[in-house]
mmCIF file of C-alpha atoms in Angstrom:
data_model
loop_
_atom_site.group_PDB
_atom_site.id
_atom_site.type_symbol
_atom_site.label_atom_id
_atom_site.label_comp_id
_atom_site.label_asym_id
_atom_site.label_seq_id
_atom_site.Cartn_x
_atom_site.Cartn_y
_atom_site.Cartn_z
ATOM 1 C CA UNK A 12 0.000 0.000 0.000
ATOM 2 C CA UNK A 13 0.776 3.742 -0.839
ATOM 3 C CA UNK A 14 0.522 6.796 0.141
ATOM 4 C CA UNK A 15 -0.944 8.314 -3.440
ATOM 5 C CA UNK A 16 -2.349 11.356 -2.319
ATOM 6 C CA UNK A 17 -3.583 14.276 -0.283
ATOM 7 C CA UNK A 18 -6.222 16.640 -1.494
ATOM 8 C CA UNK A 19 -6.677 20.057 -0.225
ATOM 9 C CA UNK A 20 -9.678 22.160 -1.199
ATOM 10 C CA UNK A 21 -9.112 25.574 -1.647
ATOM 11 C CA UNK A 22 -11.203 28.553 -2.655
ATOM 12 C CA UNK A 23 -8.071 30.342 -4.145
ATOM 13 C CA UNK A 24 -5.609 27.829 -6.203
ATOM 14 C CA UNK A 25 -3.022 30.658 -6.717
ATOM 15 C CA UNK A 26 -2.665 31.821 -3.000
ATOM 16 C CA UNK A 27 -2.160 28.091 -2.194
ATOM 17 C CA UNK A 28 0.577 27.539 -5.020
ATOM 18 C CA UNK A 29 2.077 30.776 -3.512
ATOM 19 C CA UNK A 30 2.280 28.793 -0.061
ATOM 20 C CA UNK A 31 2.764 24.871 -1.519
ATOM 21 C CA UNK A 32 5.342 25.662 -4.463
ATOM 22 C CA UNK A 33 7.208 29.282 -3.526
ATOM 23 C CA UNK A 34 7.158 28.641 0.321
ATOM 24 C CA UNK A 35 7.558 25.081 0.706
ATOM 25 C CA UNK A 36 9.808 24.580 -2.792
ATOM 26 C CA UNK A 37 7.284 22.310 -4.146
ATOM 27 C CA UNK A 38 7.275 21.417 -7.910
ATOM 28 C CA UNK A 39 3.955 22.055 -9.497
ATOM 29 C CA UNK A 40 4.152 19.116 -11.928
ATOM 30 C CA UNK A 41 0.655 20.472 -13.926
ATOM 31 C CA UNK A 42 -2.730 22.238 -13.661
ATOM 32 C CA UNK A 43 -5.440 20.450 -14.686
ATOM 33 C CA UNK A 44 -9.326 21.253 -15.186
ATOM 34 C CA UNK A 45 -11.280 18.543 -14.539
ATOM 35 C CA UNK A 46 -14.522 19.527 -15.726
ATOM 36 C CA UNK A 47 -17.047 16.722 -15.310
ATOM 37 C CA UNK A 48 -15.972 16.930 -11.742
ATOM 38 C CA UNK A 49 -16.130 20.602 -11.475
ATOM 39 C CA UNK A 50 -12.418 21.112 -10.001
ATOM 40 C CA UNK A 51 -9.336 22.745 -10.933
ATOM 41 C CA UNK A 52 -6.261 20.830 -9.802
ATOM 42 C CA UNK A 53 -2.625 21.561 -9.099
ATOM 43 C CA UNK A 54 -0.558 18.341 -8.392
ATOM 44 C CA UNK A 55 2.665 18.578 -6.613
ATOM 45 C CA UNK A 56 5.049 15.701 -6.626
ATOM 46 C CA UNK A 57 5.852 15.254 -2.801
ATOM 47 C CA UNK A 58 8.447 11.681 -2.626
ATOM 48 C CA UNK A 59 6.676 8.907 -3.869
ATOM 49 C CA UNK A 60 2.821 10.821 -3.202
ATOM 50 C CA UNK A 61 1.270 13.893 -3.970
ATOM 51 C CA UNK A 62 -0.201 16.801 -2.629
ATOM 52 C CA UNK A 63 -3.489 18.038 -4.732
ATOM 53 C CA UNK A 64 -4.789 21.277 -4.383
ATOM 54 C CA UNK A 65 -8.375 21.244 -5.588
ATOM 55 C CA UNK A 66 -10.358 24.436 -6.318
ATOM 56 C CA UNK A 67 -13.903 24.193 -7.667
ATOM 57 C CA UNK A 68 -14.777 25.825 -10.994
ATOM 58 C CA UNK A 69 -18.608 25.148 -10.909
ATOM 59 C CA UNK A 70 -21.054 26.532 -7.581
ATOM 60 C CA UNK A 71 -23.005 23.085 -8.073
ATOM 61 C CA UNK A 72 -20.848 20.757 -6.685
ATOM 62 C CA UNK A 73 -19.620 18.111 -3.625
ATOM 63 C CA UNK A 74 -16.747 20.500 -2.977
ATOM 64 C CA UNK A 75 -18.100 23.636 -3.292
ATOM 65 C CA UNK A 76 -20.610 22.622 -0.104
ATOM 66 C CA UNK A 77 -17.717 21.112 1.483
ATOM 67 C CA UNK A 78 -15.774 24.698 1.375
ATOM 68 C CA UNK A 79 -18.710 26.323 2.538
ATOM 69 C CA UNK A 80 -19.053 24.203 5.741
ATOM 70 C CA UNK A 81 -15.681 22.948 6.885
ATOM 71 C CA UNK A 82 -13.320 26.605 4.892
ATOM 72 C CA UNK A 83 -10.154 25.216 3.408
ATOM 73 C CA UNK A 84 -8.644 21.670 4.655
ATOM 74 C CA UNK A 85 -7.494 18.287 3.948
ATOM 75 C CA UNK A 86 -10.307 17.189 1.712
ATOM 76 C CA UNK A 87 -9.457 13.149 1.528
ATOM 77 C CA UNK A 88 -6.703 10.721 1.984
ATOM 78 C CA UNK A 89 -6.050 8.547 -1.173
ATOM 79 C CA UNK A 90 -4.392 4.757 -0.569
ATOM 80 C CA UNK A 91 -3.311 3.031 -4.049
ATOM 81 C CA UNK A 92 -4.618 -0.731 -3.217
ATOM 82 C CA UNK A 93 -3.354 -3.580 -5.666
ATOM 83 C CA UNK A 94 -7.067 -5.176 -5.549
ATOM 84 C CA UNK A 95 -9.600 -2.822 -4.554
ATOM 85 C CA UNK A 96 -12.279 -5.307 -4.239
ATOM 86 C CA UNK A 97 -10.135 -7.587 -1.717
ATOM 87 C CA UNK A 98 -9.532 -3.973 0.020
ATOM 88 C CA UNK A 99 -13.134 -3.543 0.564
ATOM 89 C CA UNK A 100 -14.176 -6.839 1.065
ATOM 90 C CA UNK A 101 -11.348 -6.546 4.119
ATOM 91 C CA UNK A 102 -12.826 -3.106 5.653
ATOM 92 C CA UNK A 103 -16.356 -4.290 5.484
ATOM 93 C CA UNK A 104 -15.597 -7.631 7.418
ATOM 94 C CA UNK A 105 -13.710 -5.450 10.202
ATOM 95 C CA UNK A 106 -17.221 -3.385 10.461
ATOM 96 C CA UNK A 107 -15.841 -0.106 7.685
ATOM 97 C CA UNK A 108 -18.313 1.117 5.613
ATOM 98 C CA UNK A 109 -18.020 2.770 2.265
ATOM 99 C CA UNK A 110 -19.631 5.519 0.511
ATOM 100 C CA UNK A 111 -19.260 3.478 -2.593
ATOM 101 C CA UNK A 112 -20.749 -0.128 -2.227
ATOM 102 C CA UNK A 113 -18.489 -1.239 -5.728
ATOM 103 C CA UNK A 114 -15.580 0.671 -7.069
ATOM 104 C CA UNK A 115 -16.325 3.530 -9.473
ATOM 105 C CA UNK A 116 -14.129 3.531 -12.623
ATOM 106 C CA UNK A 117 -12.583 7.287 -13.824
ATOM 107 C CA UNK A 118 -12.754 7.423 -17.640
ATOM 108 C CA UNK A 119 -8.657 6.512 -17.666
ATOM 109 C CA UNK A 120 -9.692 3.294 -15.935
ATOM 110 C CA UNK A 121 -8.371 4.102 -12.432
ATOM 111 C CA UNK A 122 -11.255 1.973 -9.817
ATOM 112 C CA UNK A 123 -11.782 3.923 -6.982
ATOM 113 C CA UNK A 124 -13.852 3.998 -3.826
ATOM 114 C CA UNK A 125 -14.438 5.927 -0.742
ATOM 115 C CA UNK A 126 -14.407 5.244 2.491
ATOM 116 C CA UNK A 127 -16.694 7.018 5.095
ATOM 117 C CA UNK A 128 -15.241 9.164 7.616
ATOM 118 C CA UNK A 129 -17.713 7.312 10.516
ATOM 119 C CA UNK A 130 -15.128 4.565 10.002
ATOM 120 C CA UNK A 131 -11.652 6.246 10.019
ATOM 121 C CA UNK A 132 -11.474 8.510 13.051
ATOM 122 C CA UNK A 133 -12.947 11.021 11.068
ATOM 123 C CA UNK A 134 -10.527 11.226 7.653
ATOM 124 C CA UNK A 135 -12.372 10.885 4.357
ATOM 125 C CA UNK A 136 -10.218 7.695 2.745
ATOM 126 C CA UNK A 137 -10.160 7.279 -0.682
ATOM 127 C CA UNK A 138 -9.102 3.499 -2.065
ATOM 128 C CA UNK A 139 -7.568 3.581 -5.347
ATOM 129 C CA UNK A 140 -6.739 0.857 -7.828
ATOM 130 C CA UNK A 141 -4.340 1.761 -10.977
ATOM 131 C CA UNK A 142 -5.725 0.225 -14.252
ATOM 132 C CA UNK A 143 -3.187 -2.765 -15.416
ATOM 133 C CA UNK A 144 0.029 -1.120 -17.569
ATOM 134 C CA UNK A 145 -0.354 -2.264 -21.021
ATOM 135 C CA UNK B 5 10.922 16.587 0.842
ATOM 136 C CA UNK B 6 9.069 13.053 1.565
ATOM 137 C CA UNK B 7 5.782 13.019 3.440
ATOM 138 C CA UNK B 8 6.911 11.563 6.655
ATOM 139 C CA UNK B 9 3.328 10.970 8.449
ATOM 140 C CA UNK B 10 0.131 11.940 8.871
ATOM 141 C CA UNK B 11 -1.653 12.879 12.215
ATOM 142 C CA UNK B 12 -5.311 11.131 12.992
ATOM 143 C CA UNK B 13 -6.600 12.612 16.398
ATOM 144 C CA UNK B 14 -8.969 10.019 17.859
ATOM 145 C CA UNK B 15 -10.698 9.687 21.175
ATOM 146 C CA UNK B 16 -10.599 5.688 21.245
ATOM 147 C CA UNK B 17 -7.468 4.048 19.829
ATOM 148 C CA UNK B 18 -8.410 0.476 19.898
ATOM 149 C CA UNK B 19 -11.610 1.133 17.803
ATOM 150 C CA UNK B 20 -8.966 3.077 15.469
ATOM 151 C CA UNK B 21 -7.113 0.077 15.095
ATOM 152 C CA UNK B 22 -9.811 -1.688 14.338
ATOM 153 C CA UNK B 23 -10.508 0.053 11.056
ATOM 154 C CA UNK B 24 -6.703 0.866 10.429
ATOM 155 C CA UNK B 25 -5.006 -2.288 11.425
ATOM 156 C CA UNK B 26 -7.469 -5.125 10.916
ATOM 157 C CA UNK B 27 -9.799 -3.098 8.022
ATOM 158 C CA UNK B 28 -6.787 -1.579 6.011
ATOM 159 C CA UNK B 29 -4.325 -4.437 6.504
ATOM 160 C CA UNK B 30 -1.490 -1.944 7.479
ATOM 161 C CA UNK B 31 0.707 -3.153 10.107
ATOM 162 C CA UNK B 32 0.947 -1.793 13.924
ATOM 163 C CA UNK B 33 4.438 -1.330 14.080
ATOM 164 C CA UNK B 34 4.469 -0.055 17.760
ATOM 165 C CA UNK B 35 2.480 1.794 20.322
ATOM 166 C CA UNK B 36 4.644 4.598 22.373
ATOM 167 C CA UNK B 37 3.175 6.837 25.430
ATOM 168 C CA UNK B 38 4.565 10.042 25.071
ATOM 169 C CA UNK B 39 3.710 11.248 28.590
ATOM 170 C CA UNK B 40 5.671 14.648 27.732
ATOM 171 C CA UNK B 41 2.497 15.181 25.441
ATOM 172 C CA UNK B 42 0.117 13.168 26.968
ATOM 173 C CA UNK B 43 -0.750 11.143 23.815
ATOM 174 C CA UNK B 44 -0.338 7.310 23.067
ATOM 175 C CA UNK B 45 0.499 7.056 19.626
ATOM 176 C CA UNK B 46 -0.053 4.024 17.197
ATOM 177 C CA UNK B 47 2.553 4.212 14.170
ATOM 178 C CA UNK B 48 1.574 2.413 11.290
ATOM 179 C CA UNK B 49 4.085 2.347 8.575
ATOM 180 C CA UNK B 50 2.723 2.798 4.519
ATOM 181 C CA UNK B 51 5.235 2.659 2.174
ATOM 182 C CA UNK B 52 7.623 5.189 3.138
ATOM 183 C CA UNK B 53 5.531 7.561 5.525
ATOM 184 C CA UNK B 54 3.752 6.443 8.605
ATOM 185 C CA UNK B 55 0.113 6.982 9.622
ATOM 186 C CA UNK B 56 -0.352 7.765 13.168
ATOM 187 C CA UNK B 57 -2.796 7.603 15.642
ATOM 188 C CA UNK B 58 -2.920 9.806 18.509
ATOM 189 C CA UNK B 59 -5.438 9.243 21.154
ATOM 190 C CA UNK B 60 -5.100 11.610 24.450
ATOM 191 C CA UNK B 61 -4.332 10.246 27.479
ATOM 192 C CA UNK B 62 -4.897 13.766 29.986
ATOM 193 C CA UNK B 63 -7.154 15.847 29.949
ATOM 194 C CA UNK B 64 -4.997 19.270 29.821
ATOM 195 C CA UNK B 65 -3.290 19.077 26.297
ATOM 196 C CA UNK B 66 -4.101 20.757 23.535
ATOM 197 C CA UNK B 67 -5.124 17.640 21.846
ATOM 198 C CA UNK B 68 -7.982 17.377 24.228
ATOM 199 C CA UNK B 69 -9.176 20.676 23.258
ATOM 200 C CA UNK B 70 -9.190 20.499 19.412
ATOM 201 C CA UNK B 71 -10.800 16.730 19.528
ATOM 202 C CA UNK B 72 -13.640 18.546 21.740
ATOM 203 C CA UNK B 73 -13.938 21.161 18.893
ATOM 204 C CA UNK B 74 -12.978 19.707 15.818
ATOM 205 C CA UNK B 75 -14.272 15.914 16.413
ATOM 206 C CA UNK B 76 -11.947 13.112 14.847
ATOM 207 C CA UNK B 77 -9.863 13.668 11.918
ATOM 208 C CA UNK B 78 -6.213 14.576 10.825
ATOM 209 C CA UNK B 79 -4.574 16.813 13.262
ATOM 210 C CA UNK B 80 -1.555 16.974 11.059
ATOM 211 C CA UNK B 81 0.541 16.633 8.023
ATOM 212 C CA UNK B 82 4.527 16.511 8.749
ATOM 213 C CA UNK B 83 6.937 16.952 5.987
ATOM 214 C CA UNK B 84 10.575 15.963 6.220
ATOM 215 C CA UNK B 85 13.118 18.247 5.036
ATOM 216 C CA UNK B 86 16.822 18.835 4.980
ATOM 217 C CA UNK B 87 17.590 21.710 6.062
ATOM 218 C CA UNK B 88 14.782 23.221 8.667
ATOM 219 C CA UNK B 89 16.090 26.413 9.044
ATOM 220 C CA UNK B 90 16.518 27.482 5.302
ATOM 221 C CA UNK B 91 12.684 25.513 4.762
ATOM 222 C CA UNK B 92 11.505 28.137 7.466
ATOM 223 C CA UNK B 93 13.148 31.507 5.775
ATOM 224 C CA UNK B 94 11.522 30.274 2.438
ATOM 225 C CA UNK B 95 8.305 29.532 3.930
ATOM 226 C CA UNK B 96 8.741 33.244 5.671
ATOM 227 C CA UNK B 97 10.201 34.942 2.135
ATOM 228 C CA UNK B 98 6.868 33.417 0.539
ATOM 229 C CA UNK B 99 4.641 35.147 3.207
ATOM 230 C CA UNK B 100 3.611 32.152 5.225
ATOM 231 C CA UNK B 101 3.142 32.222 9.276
ATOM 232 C CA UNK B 102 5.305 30.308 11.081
ATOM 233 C CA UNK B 103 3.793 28.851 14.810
ATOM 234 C CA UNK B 104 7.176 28.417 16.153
ATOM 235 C CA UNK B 105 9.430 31.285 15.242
ATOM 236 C CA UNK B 106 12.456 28.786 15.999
ATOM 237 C CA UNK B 107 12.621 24.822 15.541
ATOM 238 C CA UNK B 108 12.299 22.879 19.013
ATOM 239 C CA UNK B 109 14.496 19.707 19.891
ATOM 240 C CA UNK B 110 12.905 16.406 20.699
ATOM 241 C CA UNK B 111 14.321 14.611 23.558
ATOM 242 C CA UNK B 112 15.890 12.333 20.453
ATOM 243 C CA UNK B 113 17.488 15.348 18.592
ATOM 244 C CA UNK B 114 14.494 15.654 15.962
ATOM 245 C CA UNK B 115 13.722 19.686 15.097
ATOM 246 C CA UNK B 116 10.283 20.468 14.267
ATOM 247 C CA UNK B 117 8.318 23.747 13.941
ATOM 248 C CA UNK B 118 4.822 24.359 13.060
ATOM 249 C CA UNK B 119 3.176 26.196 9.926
ATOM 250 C CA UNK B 120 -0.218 28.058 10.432
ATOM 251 C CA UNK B 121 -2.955 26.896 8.512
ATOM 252 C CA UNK B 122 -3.874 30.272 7.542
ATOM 253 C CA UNK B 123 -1.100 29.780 5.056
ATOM 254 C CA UNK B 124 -1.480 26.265 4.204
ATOM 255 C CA UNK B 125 -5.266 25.863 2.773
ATOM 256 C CA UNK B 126 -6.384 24.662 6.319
ATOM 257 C CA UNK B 127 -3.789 22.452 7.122
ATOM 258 C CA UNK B 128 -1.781 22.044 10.584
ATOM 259 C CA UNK B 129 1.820 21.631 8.724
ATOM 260 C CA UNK B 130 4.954 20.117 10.801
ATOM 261 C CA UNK B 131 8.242 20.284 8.955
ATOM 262 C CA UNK B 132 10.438 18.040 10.919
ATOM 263 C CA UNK B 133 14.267 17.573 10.557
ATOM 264 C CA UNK B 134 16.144 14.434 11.586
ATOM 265 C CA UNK B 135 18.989 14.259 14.224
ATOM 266 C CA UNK B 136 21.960 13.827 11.904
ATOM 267 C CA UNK B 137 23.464 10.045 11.517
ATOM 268 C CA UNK B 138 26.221 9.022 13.893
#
């Protein structure tokens, strides 16, 4: 298991950058507009994870209610799992429960699922399974 | 720069376990009282950072106080860097809000110091610097 990444939600992408690339000397490895989800993300190469800064682009989503209740923060947690289905098949026997009852698969063919904060001591946990390398 | 842990905050450590131990699969590599701090601390090694769980074990620490207000969740990110005292000036040079002015010694030689989340996005920040290697 890895650490893949951490997502921060942000109302203001460029006054985090300021903080995350000029102040801590982070590389910004690309900006990327992710529009079916509504975000605008900034991914920053951190060892062998990543720090995401996520800004919404659209007032009608998830993290744009998020923002509005908790302000800026760590959004989620994301674990890369080899076999997300054994993962979840593991929590739910040890009494976890996830958001998503089967994996959801992104359009590049990542599976991912989340897990519910009730569970975690309170962290949103994202699972996340690489598709296969070709 | 390598993400060296993450903080959870939790009022019950066992039932912690329970989801990270026994519903994640990671392994409980070892539980330490830190009476200085009045936390007991699960460390729980994935890939190469560590997540940890703090649960409070007085009732006049500062832990206490944000679990009362806050709830469960991550306390803290920690970064590792080289050099703590040049990460600091750049962190300062970018505008960013230092807790401790100066890095404070562990008993074991580690330096840390503590970034406001005002200039993080939201997030408690530790930049931590290891004892150098006899």
């Amino acid at each position: 298991m890895r650490l893949d990444h951490l997502a921060i939600a942000v109302p203001d992408l460029d006054a985090a950058l300021a903080f995350y690339r000029d102040g801590l000397g982070l590389t910004c490895a690309r900006v990327e507009d992710v529009e079916r989800e509504g975000v605008r993300i900034a991914f920053l190469p951190v060892g062998e994870s990543e720090i995401e800064l996520l800004q919404p682009t659209r007032q009608d989503t998830g993290i744009v209610k998020w923002l509005a209740k908790h302000g800026p923060g760590m959004h989620h947690v994301c674990l890369e799992v080899g076999d997300i289905q054994a993962a979840m098949a593991r929590i739910q026997r040890a009494g976890g429960e996830m958001i998503n009852p089967e994996p959801v698969r992104r359009p590049e063919g990542t599976l991912y699922a989340f897990v519910h904060p009730r569970s975690t001591g309170g962290v949103l946990i994202e699972l996340y399974q690489r598709p296969p390398q070709p």
